[in-house]
Amino acid sequence: MRVIVILAFLGILASLASAFIYLMRDKGGSNRTVNALTVRIGLSILLFLFVLLAHHQGWIESTGITFRPVQP
């Protein structure tokens, strides 16, 4: 599970880096920047949905960390 999430994050970062490179090289002359950012958004949504599915299927469990306000 950890490997899949790490690979997804690396894919998201690679897409963001390629969008930056296309933005600097093309100076708005093509749609490559938009396409790379679209891929990044798609990968982010897929990762989110995969984590939800994995939690629902019981492949991953919540840590049980809860927020407790600090007592004055």
C-alpha positions as MATLAB code, in Angstrom:
seq = 'MRVIVILAFLGILASLASAFIYLMRDKGGSNRTVNALTVRIGLSILLFLFVLLAHHQGWIESTGITFRPVQP';
ca = [
       0.000    0.000    0.000;
       2.792    2.373    0.922;
       4.567    1.757   -2.389;
       1.432    2.581   -4.390;
       0.932    5.865   -2.541;
       4.601    6.827   -2.923;
       4.501    6.063   -6.656;
       1.348    8.149   -7.022;
       2.988   11.082   -5.215;
       6.044   10.797   -7.445;
       3.783   10.799  -10.507;
       2.006   13.904   -9.247;
       5.312   15.675   -8.613;
       6.672   14.634  -12.028;
       3.575   16.004  -13.725;
       3.894   19.266  -11.805;
       7.573   19.536  -12.750;
       6.843   18.879  -16.418;
       4.120   21.543  -16.380;
       6.650   24.022  -14.977;
       9.195   23.118  -17.645;
       6.598   23.445  -20.416;
       5.500   26.800  -19.009;
       9.067   28.135  -19.072;
       9.917   26.778  -22.537;
       6.721   27.358  -24.503;
       5.808   30.806  -23.103;
       2.110   30.056  -23.667;
       2.582   28.804  -27.212;
       1.058   25.378  -26.683;
      -1.330   23.432  -24.483;
       1.346   21.171  -22.973;
       1.265   23.020  -19.637;
      -2.501   22.662  -19.384;
      -2.298   18.981  -20.305;
       0.366   18.296  -17.681;
      -1.669   20.070  -14.994;
      -4.759   18.118  -16.066;
      -2.816   14.888  -15.594;
      -1.711   16.087  -12.147;
      -5.278   16.812  -11.098;
      -6.411   13.433  -12.421;
      -3.676   11.611  -10.508;
      -4.532   13.502   -7.322;
      -8.214   12.583   -7.606;
      -7.359    8.949   -8.340;
      -5.051    8.800   -5.319;
      -7.761   10.255   -3.081;
     -10.352    7.791   -4.376;
      -7.903    4.903   -3.968;
      -7.249    5.825   -0.332;
     -10.999    6.002    0.305;
     -11.502    2.605   -1.352;
      -8.594    1.068    0.564;
     -10.013    2.300    3.855;
     -13.489    1.043    2.971;
     -12.124   -2.391    1.978;
     -10.086   -2.634    5.168;
      -6.725   -2.620    3.403;
      -5.686    0.328    5.562;
      -6.936    1.372    8.969;
      -7.217    4.741   10.603;
      -4.633    5.464   13.272;
      -7.138    6.489   15.902;
      -5.483    9.838   16.475;
      -8.077   12.236   17.817;
      -8.002   15.920   18.567;
      -8.206   16.819   22.211;
      -8.248   20.480   23.196;
      -5.530   21.564   25.585;
      -6.821   22.185   29.083;
      -5.905   25.665   30.402;
];
